[in-house]
Amino acid sequence: MALGRVIYVAHTVCIRSELQPMAPDRIGSSSSSRQRDLVFVVNPLGANGRTGKEWRKLVPYLRSRLGKECNICESITSGPCHAIDITREAIREGADAVIAVGGDGTLHEVVNGFFWAGKPVVSQVKESTHSTALGLIPLGTGSDFARTFGWKNDPHEAIERVARGLRSMIDVGVITGESCDHHYFINVADIHLSAKAGFYASRYKRFGNLCYVIGALQAFIGHQNQDMRIRFNDGPWETCPQVTALCIGNAKYFGGGMKITPNADPFSRNLEVVTLQNFKWYDFVFKLHKLYSGTHLSVKNVSDRSVLSIEVEDISGMGGGIYIQSDGEHLGFLPKKISVVPAAIEMIL
């Protein structure tokens, strides 16, 4: 694989070593004698610059642990959406894995790099007999996706997962709107109050997890619950009154550790929809602990269901638009359709 060609989209350093046998326990390997080509996509500004600092400390250990078995390619992002381009090029060049180094935002971009125009990106290397896997070294502010698997922000533990190379197919979600663009997410998509809170929280990442509290407080100012039109699985439309927040989970956590969709499972081939209706500010004060522990499904005005797809429209007529985000990234406003893409990506677990 000509990993050096990735250089046009990123500052890239490739560390090649003498040929050694591949890790014997790697699932899905096409050969036991070829080296693995691993592309590490690093957001140096993640977690207010902490990701870049931690990555520089980690590189010597990475080389010593993986350098004999793998070709290691380090790609440093230079701005928003850069990780998408890096990932697409790496897949086309036949990389064995693209590993996101950072938080949920970096992971979100890498996941979107696995797709182009609504279809999976595929290798252009004729002799390639393997698919490119997704990996994660969680070093971000929230790292909420990692919580679903019980992973800690421990980069050495993450490198051991990469070294083992165990893989499994996982689902992702896809969001489409009036423009017909496809936007993918791996964790949680959410609508209205929580999405507005995430939009504001993104301005305060320098404060760490406190940014989510600041964002929520700012979102509450002038907030009004809204009526929405919803349909599930392409069925009949129904009116859902006084929606405070609508959360669609492929995984369980968002907002810095809030277990908002506790029954979501990225291997289930479904999405979990949790709806909060007619909540007041004091409901969050008194029930916040339940939202974090994932015990809120029994609370009044909270409902959940498992779906293949959900479409949501704003019928409030209030103007200004109802916010939607996925994996903490602002995606604009309703109307939108959110669907599951079963077994979409092979992930290193």
mmCIF file of C-alpha atoms in Angstrom:
data_model
loop_
_atom_site.group_PDB
_atom_site.id
_atom_site.type_symbol
_atom_site.label_atom_id
_atom_site.label_comp_id
_atom_site.label_asym_id
_atom_site.label_seq_id
_atom_site.Cartn_x
_atom_site.Cartn_y
_atom_site.Cartn_z
ATOM 1 C CA MET A 1 0.000 0.000 0.000
ATOM 2 C CA ALA A 2 1.350 3.451 -0.932
ATOM 3 C CA LEU A 3 0.617 5.157 2.359
ATOM 4 C CA GLY A 4 2.884 8.009 1.390
ATOM 5 C CA ARG A 5 0.151 9.229 -0.974
ATOM 6 C CA VAL A 6 -1.901 10.262 2.066
ATOM 7 C CA ILE A 7 0.486 13.195 2.446
ATOM 8 C CA TYR A 8 -1.551 15.472 0.206
ATOM 9 C CA VAL A 9 -4.278 15.769 2.837
ATOM 10 C CA ALA A 10 -2.245 15.793 6.038
ATOM 11 C CA HIS A 11 1.082 16.140 7.722
ATOM 12 C CA THR A 12 1.981 12.455 7.579
ATOM 13 C CA VAL A 13 4.772 10.415 9.078
ATOM 14 C CA CYS A 14 5.073 6.757 8.087
ATOM 15 C CA ILE A 15 7.176 4.415 10.199
ATOM 16 C CA ARG A 16 8.078 1.257 8.310
ATOM 17 C CA SER A 17 9.804 -1.702 9.864
ATOM 18 C CA GLU A 18 11.280 -5.036 8.856
ATOM 19 C CA LEU A 19 8.683 -7.597 7.811
ATOM 20 C CA GLN A 20 7.427 -9.620 10.771
ATOM 21 C CA PRO A 21 4.539 -12.072 11.190
ATOM 22 C CA MET A 22 1.174 -10.455 11.800
ATOM 23 C CA ALA A 23 -0.474 -10.840 15.196
ATOM 24 C CA PRO A 24 -1.931 -14.377 15.073
ATOM 25 C CA ASP A 25 -5.252 -13.503 16.745
ATOM 26 C CA ARG A 26 -6.357 -10.883 14.227
ATOM 27 C CA ILE A 27 -9.849 -11.655 13.014
ATOM 28 C CA GLY A 28 -10.529 -11.232 9.319
ATOM 29 C CA SER A 29 -6.888 -11.305 8.251
ATOM 30 C CA SER A 30 -6.255 -12.267 4.648
ATOM 31 C CA SER A 31 -2.690 -13.346 5.312
ATOM 32 C CA SER A 32 -0.601 -14.356 8.301
ATOM 33 C CA SER A 33 2.647 -13.010 6.824
ATOM 34 C CA ARG A 34 1.873 -9.467 5.626
ATOM 35 C CA GLN A 35 2.327 -6.359 7.710
ATOM 36 C CA ARG A 36 -0.664 -4.277 8.659
ATOM 37 C CA ASP A 37 -0.882 -0.689 7.431
ATOM 38 C CA LEU A 38 -2.332 1.450 10.219
ATOM 39 C CA VAL A 39 -3.293 5.109 9.765
ATOM 40 C CA PHE A 40 -3.600 7.102 13.002
ATOM 41 C CA VAL A 41 -5.702 10.243 12.527
ATOM 42 C CA VAL A 42 -4.745 12.741 15.220
ATOM 43 C CA ASN A 43 -6.537 15.956 16.119
ATOM 44 C CA PRO A 44 -3.770 17.883 17.939
ATOM 45 C CA LEU A 45 -6.202 20.547 19.146
ATOM 46 C CA GLY A 46 -8.622 18.088 20.744
ATOM 47 C CA ALA A 47 -9.433 18.504 24.439
ATOM 48 C CA ASN A 48 -8.014 22.026 24.346
ATOM 49 C CA GLY A 49 -4.648 20.799 23.045
ATOM 50 C CA ARG A 50 -4.313 17.893 25.455
ATOM 51 C CA THR A 51 -4.774 15.321 22.686
ATOM 52 C CA GLY A 52 -1.714 16.580 20.797
ATOM 53 C CA LYS A 53 0.442 16.574 23.926
ATOM 54 C CA GLU A 54 -0.656 13.090 24.966
ATOM 55 C CA TRP A 55 -0.130 11.776 21.444
ATOM 56 C CA ARG A 56 3.467 13.004 21.328
ATOM 57 C CA LYS A 57 4.140 11.175 24.593
ATOM 58 C CA LEU A 58 2.485 8.050 23.241
ATOM 59 C CA VAL A 59 4.346 7.734 19.919
ATOM 60 C CA PRO A 60 7.505 6.050 21.328
ATOM 61 C CA TYR A 61 5.405 3.377 23.028
ATOM 62 C CA LEU A 62 3.308 2.961 19.880
ATOM 63 C CA ARG A 63 6.447 2.372 17.817
ATOM 64 C CA SER A 64 7.874 -0.147 20.268
ATOM 65 C CA ARG A 65 4.570 -2.038 20.614
ATOM 66 C CA LEU A 66 3.408 -2.100 16.985
ATOM 67 C CA GLY A 67 6.395 -1.110 14.851
ATOM 68 C CA LYS A 68 7.620 -4.672 14.284
ATOM 69 C CA GLU A 69 4.273 -5.899 13.008
ATOM 70 C CA CYS A 70 2.805 -2.827 11.348
ATOM 71 C CA ASN A 71 3.498 0.095 9.071
ATOM 72 C CA ILE A 72 2.455 3.067 11.196
ATOM 73 C CA CYS A 73 1.221 6.194 9.449
ATOM 74 C CA GLU A 74 0.587 9.296 11.563
ATOM 75 C CA SER A 75 -1.773 11.847 9.968
ATOM 76 C CA ILE A 76 -2.246 15.167 11.757
ATOM 77 C CA THR A 77 -5.450 17.046 10.998
ATOM 78 C CA SER A 78 -5.292 20.749 10.252
ATOM 79 C CA GLY A 79 -8.929 21.776 10.595
ATOM 80 C CA PRO A 80 -12.610 20.763 10.484
ATOM 81 C CA CYS A 81 -13.491 17.861 8.140
ATOM 82 C CA HIS A 82 -9.815 17.111 7.452
ATOM 83 C CA ALA A 83 -10.115 13.705 9.111
ATOM 84 C CA ILE A 84 -12.844 12.795 6.606
ATOM 85 C CA ASP A 85 -10.464 13.343 3.674
ATOM 86 C CA ILE A 86 -7.620 11.483 5.370
ATOM 87 C CA THR A 87 -9.851 8.495 6.063
ATOM 88 C CA ARG A 88 -11.221 8.265 2.532
ATOM 89 C CA GLU A 89 -7.750 8.371 1.015
ATOM 90 C CA ALA A 90 -6.443 5.757 3.457
ATOM 91 C CA ILE A 91 -9.301 3.368 2.632
ATOM 92 C CA ARG A 92 -8.785 3.845 -1.119
ATOM 93 C CA GLU A 93 -5.098 3.066 -0.633
ATOM 94 C CA GLY A 94 -5.965 -0.194 1.147
ATOM 95 C CA ALA A 95 -5.149 0.601 4.793
ATOM 96 C CA ASP A 96 -5.880 -2.207 7.245
ATOM 97 C CA ALA A 97 -7.251 0.236 9.798
ATOM 98 C CA VAL A 98 -7.896 3.919 10.332
ATOM 99 C CA ILE A 99 -7.627 4.787 14.014
ATOM 100 C CA ALA A 100 -9.155 7.980 15.394
ATOM 101 C CA VAL A 101 -6.989 9.600 18.070
ATOM 102 C CA GLY A 102 -9.036 12.125 20.009
ATOM 103 C CA GLY A 103 -12.610 12.566 21.166
ATOM 104 C CA ASP A 104 -16.041 11.989 19.742
ATOM 105 C CA GLY A 105 -15.607 14.802 17.203
ATOM 106 C CA THR A 106 -12.556 13.186 15.614
ATOM 107 C CA LEU A 107 -14.225 9.778 15.677
ATOM 108 C CA HIS A 108 -17.302 11.305 14.049
ATOM 109 C CA GLU A 109 -15.248 12.666 11.148
ATOM 110 C CA VAL A 110 -13.375 9.405 10.655
ATOM 111 C CA VAL A 111 -16.675 7.495 10.552
ATOM 112 C CA ASN A 112 -17.973 9.875 7.874
ATOM 113 C CA GLY A 113 -14.783 9.235 5.925
ATOM 114 C CA PHE A 114 -15.863 5.615 5.512
ATOM 115 C CA PHE A 115 -18.643 6.832 3.195
ATOM 116 C CA TRP A 116 -18.988 8.971 0.090
ATOM 117 C CA ALA A 117 -22.240 10.051 -1.606
ATOM 118 C CA GLY A 118 -24.268 7.597 0.458
ATOM 119 C CA LYS A 119 -22.064 4.583 -0.277
ATOM 120 C CA PRO A 120 -19.106 2.932 1.497
ATOM 121 C CA VAL A 121 -15.641 3.955 0.328
ATOM 122 C CA VAL A 122 -13.765 0.941 -1.025
ATOM 123 C CA SER A 123 -10.135 0.107 -1.653
ATOM 124 C CA GLN A 124 -8.762 0.806 -5.119
ATOM 125 C CA VAL A 125 -5.885 -1.605 -4.578
ATOM 126 C CA LYS A 126 -6.592 -4.542 -6.895
ATOM 127 C CA GLU A 127 -4.874 -7.183 -4.781
ATOM 128 C CA SER A 128 -6.578 -6.065 -1.552
ATOM 129 C CA THR A 129 -8.607 -8.845 0.069
ATOM 130 C CA HIS A 130 -9.479 -7.106 3.330
ATOM 131 C CA SER A 131 -11.694 -4.253 4.420
ATOM 132 C CA THR A 132 -10.436 -1.239 6.358
ATOM 133 C CA ALA A 133 -11.332 -1.362 10.035
ATOM 134 C CA LEU A 134 -12.136 1.521 12.358
ATOM 135 C CA GLY A 135 -10.124 1.962 15.555
ATOM 136 C CA LEU A 136 -10.190 4.391 18.445
ATOM 137 C CA ILE A 137 -7.701 5.798 20.922
ATOM 138 C CA PRO A 138 -9.967 7.961 23.131
ATOM 139 C CA LEU A 139 -8.150 11.143 24.151
ATOM 140 C CA GLY A 140 -10.917 13.741 23.882
ATOM 141 C CA THR A 141 -13.089 15.868 26.134
ATOM 142 C CA GLY A 142 -16.111 13.594 26.360
ATOM 143 C CA SER A 143 -15.138 10.281 24.711
ATOM 144 C CA ASP A 144 -18.754 9.200 25.150
ATOM 145 C CA PHE A 145 -18.737 6.466 22.508
ATOM 146 C CA ALA A 146 -15.942 4.663 24.351
ATOM 147 C CA ARG A 147 -18.101 4.504 27.497
ATOM 148 C CA THR A 148 -20.555 2.114 25.816
ATOM 149 C CA PHE A 149 -17.757 -0.477 25.664
ATOM 150 C CA GLY A 150 -16.419 0.380 29.111
ATOM 151 C CA TRP A 151 -13.208 1.771 27.601
ATOM 152 C CA LYS A 152 -11.245 4.272 29.641
ATOM 153 C CA ASN A 153 -9.220 7.216 28.360
ATOM 154 C CA ASP A 154 -6.166 4.949 28.623
ATOM 155 C CA PRO A 155 -4.123 5.114 25.398
ATOM 156 C CA HIS A 156 -1.950 2.140 26.331
ATOM 157 C CA GLU A 157 -5.045 -0.009 26.770
ATOM 158 C CA ALA A 158 -6.301 1.235 23.402
ATOM 159 C CA ILE A 159 -3.024 0.320 21.700
ATOM 160 C CA GLU A 160 -3.341 -3.196 23.115
ATOM 161 C CA ARG A 161 -6.745 -3.445 21.412
ATOM 162 C CA VAL A 162 -5.127 -2.392 18.139
ATOM 163 C CA ALA A 163 -2.333 -4.929 18.654
ATOM 164 C CA ARG A 164 -4.835 -7.752 19.230
ATOM 165 C CA GLY A 165 -6.713 -6.682 16.118
ATOM 166 C CA LEU A 166 -10.023 -8.301 17.090
ATOM 167 C CA ARG A 167 -12.793 -7.011 14.836
ATOM 168 C CA SER A 168 -16.565 -7.004 14.677
ATOM 169 C CA MET A 169 -19.121 -5.355 12.411
ATOM 170 C CA ILE A 170 -21.012 -2.492 14.056
ATOM 171 C CA ASP A 171 -23.991 -0.386 13.031
ATOM 172 C CA VAL A 172 -23.978 3.337 12.341
ATOM 173 C CA GLY A 173 -26.780 5.833 11.880
ATOM 174 C CA VAL A 174 -27.339 8.009 8.829
ATOM 175 C CA ILE A 175 -29.140 11.356 8.699
ATOM 176 C CA THR A 176 -30.704 12.730 5.540
ATOM 177 C CA GLY A 177 -32.638 15.910 4.898
ATOM 178 C CA GLU A 178 -34.090 18.053 2.156
ATOM 179 C CA SER A 179 -30.674 18.408 0.503
ATOM 180 C CA CYS A 180 -30.398 14.590 0.200
ATOM 181 C CA ASP A 181 -26.883 14.703 1.699
ATOM 182 C CA HIS A 182 -25.896 11.749 3.882
ATOM 183 C CA HIS A 183 -24.382 12.393 7.297
ATOM 184 C CA TYR A 184 -23.295 9.462 9.450
ATOM 185 C CA PHE A 185 -23.003 9.051 13.213
ATOM 186 C CA ILE A 186 -21.754 6.261 15.433
ATOM 187 C CA ASN A 187 -22.949 7.402 18.853
ATOM 188 C CA VAL A 188 -26.074 9.544 19.460
ATOM 189 C CA ALA A 189 -28.095 11.985 17.381
ATOM 190 C CA ASP A 190 -30.370 14.388 19.239
ATOM 191 C CA ILE A 191 -32.954 17.057 18.536
ATOM 192 C CA HIS A 192 -34.116 20.295 20.175
ATOM 193 C CA LEU A 193 -32.904 21.217 23.704
ATOM 194 C CA SER A 194 -30.013 18.768 23.980
ATOM 195 C CA ALA A 195 -28.850 19.619 20.448
ATOM 196 C CA LYS A 196 -28.999 23.331 21.229
ATOM 197 C CA ALA A 197 -27.051 22.680 24.438
ATOM 198 C CA GLY A 198 -24.419 20.789 22.433
ATOM 199 C CA PHE A 199 -24.200 23.662 19.964
ATOM 200 C CA TYR A 200 -23.429 26.091 22.781
ATOM 201 C CA ALA A 201 -21.166 23.633 24.616
ATOM 202 C CA SER A 202 -18.873 23.453 21.581
ATOM 203 C CA ARG A 203 -17.892 27.063 22.297
ATOM 204 C CA TYR A 204 -16.597 26.191 25.771
ATOM 205 C CA LYS A 205 -14.503 23.050 25.172
ATOM 206 C CA ARG A 206 -11.593 24.776 26.911
ATOM 207 C CA PHE A 207 -13.418 24.132 30.197
ATOM 208 C CA GLY A 208 -13.437 20.339 29.722
ATOM 209 C CA ASN A 209 -16.611 18.484 30.711
ATOM 210 C CA LEU A 210 -17.880 21.679 32.346
ATOM 211 C CA CYS A 211 -18.661 22.867 28.812
ATOM 212 C CA TYR A 212 -21.736 20.621 28.798
ATOM 213 C CA VAL A 213 -23.126 22.289 31.928
ATOM 214 C CA ILE A 214 -22.470 25.755 30.503
ATOM 215 C CA GLY A 215 -24.063 24.778 27.204
ATOM 216 C CA ALA A 216 -27.164 23.405 28.942
ATOM 217 C CA LEU A 217 -27.625 26.549 31.006
ATOM 218 C CA GLN A 218 -27.334 28.734 27.935
ATOM 219 C CA ALA A 219 -29.755 26.524 25.976
ATOM 220 C CA PHE A 220 -32.395 26.842 28.693
ATOM 221 C CA ILE A 221 -32.558 30.604 28.170
ATOM 222 C CA GLY A 222 -35.651 31.197 26.076
ATOM 223 C CA HIS A 223 -36.252 27.461 25.545
ATOM 224 C CA GLN A 224 -39.767 26.306 24.669
ATOM 225 C CA ASN A 225 -40.986 22.747 24.243
ATOM 226 C CA GLN A 226 -42.273 22.171 20.711
ATOM 227 C CA ASP A 227 -44.826 19.997 18.924
ATOM 228 C CA MET A 228 -43.307 17.778 16.243
ATOM 229 C CA ARG A 229 -44.509 15.444 13.504
ATOM 230 C CA ILE A 230 -42.848 12.045 13.742
ATOM 231 C CA ARG A 231 -43.081 8.768 11.913
ATOM 232 C CA PHE A 232 -41.308 5.538 12.694
ATOM 233 C CA ASN A 233 -40.125 2.926 10.193
ATOM 234 C CA ASP A 234 -41.838 4.729 7.267
ATOM 235 C CA GLY A 235 -45.215 4.252 8.963
ATOM 236 C CA PRO A 236 -48.004 6.813 9.479
ATOM 237 C CA TRP A 237 -47.237 10.316 10.714
ATOM 238 C CA GLU A 238 -48.188 11.183 14.289
ATOM 239 C CA THR A 239 -48.013 14.344 16.355
ATOM 240 C CA CYS A 240 -45.729 14.309 19.388
ATOM 241 C CA PRO A 241 -46.679 17.258 21.624
ATOM 242 C CA GLN A 242 -44.397 19.399 23.746
ATOM 243 C CA VAL A 243 -41.099 17.694 22.931
ATOM 244 C CA THR A 244 -38.201 18.829 25.086
ATOM 245 C CA ALA A 245 -35.578 16.578 23.546
ATOM 246 C CA LEU A 246 -35.504 13.621 21.190
ATOM 247 C CA CYS A 247 -32.441 11.360 21.347
ATOM 248 C CA ILE A 248 -31.629 8.617 18.845
ATOM 249 C CA GLY A 249 -28.917 6.283 20.072
ATOM 250 C CA ASN A 250 -26.690 3.827 18.268
ATOM 251 C CA ALA A 251 -24.687 3.777 21.505
ATOM 252 C CA LYS A 252 -25.581 4.772 25.070
ATOM 253 C CA TYR A 253 -23.851 7.980 26.234
ATOM 254 C CA PHE A 254 -23.628 11.643 25.317
ATOM 255 C CA GLY A 255 -22.973 14.999 26.944
ATOM 256 C CA GLY A 256 -19.934 13.928 28.947
ATOM 257 C CA GLY A 257 -21.271 10.724 30.468
ATOM 258 C CA MET A 258 -25.066 11.015 30.389
ATOM 259 C CA LYS A 259 -26.535 7.550 29.726
ATOM 260 C CA ILE A 260 -29.341 8.950 27.623
ATOM 261 C CA THR A 261 -30.203 5.888 25.475
ATOM 262 C CA PRO A 262 -29.433 3.083 27.934
ATOM 263 C CA ASN A 263 -30.799 0.253 25.768
ATOM 264 C CA ALA A 264 -28.922 1.238 22.619
ATOM 265 C CA ASP A 265 -26.536 -1.370 21.242
ATOM 266 C CA PRO A 266 -24.329 -0.808 18.148
ATOM 267 C CA PHE A 267 -24.644 -4.524 17.306
ATOM 268 C CA SER A 268 -28.467 -4.647 17.474
ATOM 269 C CA ARG A 269 -29.309 -3.471 13.908
ATOM 270 C CA ASN A 270 -31.679 -0.944 15.515
ATOM 271 C CA LEU A 271 -31.598 2.548 16.983
ATOM 272 C CA GLU A 272 -33.072 3.466 20.366
ATOM 273 C CA VAL A 273 -35.294 6.562 20.463
ATOM 274 C CA VAL A 274 -35.794 8.279 23.816
ATOM 275 C CA THR A 275 -38.294 11.140 23.941
ATOM 276 C CA LEU A 276 -38.520 13.714 26.739
ATOM 277 C CA GLN A 277 -41.780 15.662 26.727
ATOM 278 C CA ASN A 278 -43.016 18.675 28.663
ATOM 279 C CA PHE A 279 -39.882 18.927 30.827
ATOM 280 C CA LYS A 280 -39.335 22.126 32.808
ATOM 281 C CA TRP A 281 -35.968 23.399 33.997
ATOM 282 C CA TYR A 282 -36.591 22.035 37.496
ATOM 283 C CA ASP A 283 -37.244 18.551 36.070
ATOM 284 C CA PHE A 284 -33.620 18.460 34.942
ATOM 285 C CA VAL A 285 -32.435 19.648 38.340
ATOM 286 C CA PHE A 286 -34.278 16.895 40.207
ATOM 287 C CA LYS A 287 -33.893 14.141 37.607
ATOM 288 C CA LEU A 288 -30.397 14.795 36.321
ATOM 289 C CA HIS A 289 -28.958 11.925 38.350
ATOM 290 C CA LYS A 290 -31.362 9.540 36.609
ATOM 291 C CA LEU A 291 -30.273 10.802 33.188
ATOM 292 C CA TYR A 292 -26.644 10.129 34.048
ATOM 293 C CA SER A 293 -27.308 6.692 35.534
ATOM 294 C CA GLY A 294 -29.629 5.638 32.706
ATOM 295 C CA THR A 295 -32.593 5.039 35.035
ATOM 296 C CA HIS A 296 -34.795 7.781 33.540
ATOM 297 C CA LEU A 297 -36.937 5.562 31.294
ATOM 298 C CA SER A 298 -39.414 5.046 34.157
ATOM 299 C CA VAL A 299 -39.767 8.803 34.724
ATOM 300 C CA LYS A 300 -43.042 10.503 33.775
ATOM 301 C CA ASN A 301 -43.024 12.025 30.255
ATOM 302 C CA VAL A 302 -40.100 9.854 29.124
ATOM 303 C CA SER A 303 -40.667 7.163 26.505
ATOM 304 C CA ASP A 304 -38.415 4.909 24.442
ATOM 305 C CA ARG A 305 -38.682 2.531 21.524
ATOM 306 C CA SER A 306 -36.459 0.585 19.147
ATOM 307 C CA VAL A 307 -36.638 1.636 15.480
ATOM 308 C CA LEU A 308 -35.090 1.165 12.072
ATOM 309 C CA SER A 309 -35.796 4.768 11.115
ATOM 310 C CA ILE A 310 -37.442 7.944 12.381
ATOM 311 C CA GLU A 311 -38.484 11.075 10.511
ATOM 312 C CA VAL A 312 -39.046 14.333 12.385
ATOM 313 C CA GLU A 313 -40.618 17.596 11.222
ATOM 314 C CA ASP A 314 -41.107 20.926 12.967
ATOM 315 C CA ILE A 315 -44.781 21.941 13.054
ATOM 316 C CA SER A 316 -44.479 24.596 15.758
ATOM 317 C CA GLY A 317 -44.447 27.496 13.319
ATOM 318 C CA MET A 318 -42.283 29.384 15.808
ATOM 319 C CA GLY A 319 -39.485 30.133 13.328
ATOM 320 C CA GLY A 320 -35.769 29.926 14.018
ATOM 321 C CA GLY A 321 -35.621 26.185 13.479
ATOM 322 C CA ILE A 322 -35.257 23.195 15.792
ATOM 323 C CA TYR A 323 -31.638 22.130 16.259
ATOM 324 C CA ILE A 324 -30.259 18.695 15.434
ATOM 325 C CA GLN A 325 -26.778 17.332 16.147
ATOM 326 C CA SER A 326 -25.006 13.991 16.021
ATOM 327 C CA ASP A 327 -21.970 12.912 18.012
ATOM 328 C CA GLY A 328 -21.836 16.486 19.329
ATOM 329 C CA GLU A 329 -21.623 18.029 15.838
ATOM 330 C CA HIS A 330 -24.239 20.608 14.812
ATOM 331 C CA LEU A 331 -26.102 19.526 11.654
ATOM 332 C CA GLY A 332 -28.567 22.360 11.212
ATOM 333 C CA PHE A 333 -32.312 22.091 11.657
ATOM 334 C CA LEU A 334 -35.367 19.927 10.973
ATOM 335 C CA PRO A 335 -36.779 18.223 8.941
ATOM 336 C CA LYS A 336 -34.532 15.141 9.033
ATOM 337 C CA LYS A 337 -34.707 11.384 8.657
ATOM 338 C CA ILE A 338 -32.481 9.181 10.816
ATOM 339 C CA SER A 339 -31.960 5.525 9.878
ATOM 340 C CA VAL A 340 -29.776 2.650 10.989
ATOM 341 C CA VAL A 341 -27.153 1.240 8.627
ATOM 342 C CA PRO A 342 -26.691 -2.328 9.925
ATOM 343 C CA ALA A 343 -23.202 -3.832 10.152
ATOM 344 C CA ALA A 344 -21.803 -0.839 8.327
ATOM 345 C CA ILE A 345 -18.202 -0.729 9.594
ATOM 346 C CA GLU A 346 -15.754 -3.291 10.888
ATOM 347 C CA MET A 347 -14.400 -2.023 14.203
ATOM 348 C CA ILE A 348 -11.373 -2.994 16.269
ATOM 349 C CA LEU A 349 -12.659 -4.084 19.676
#
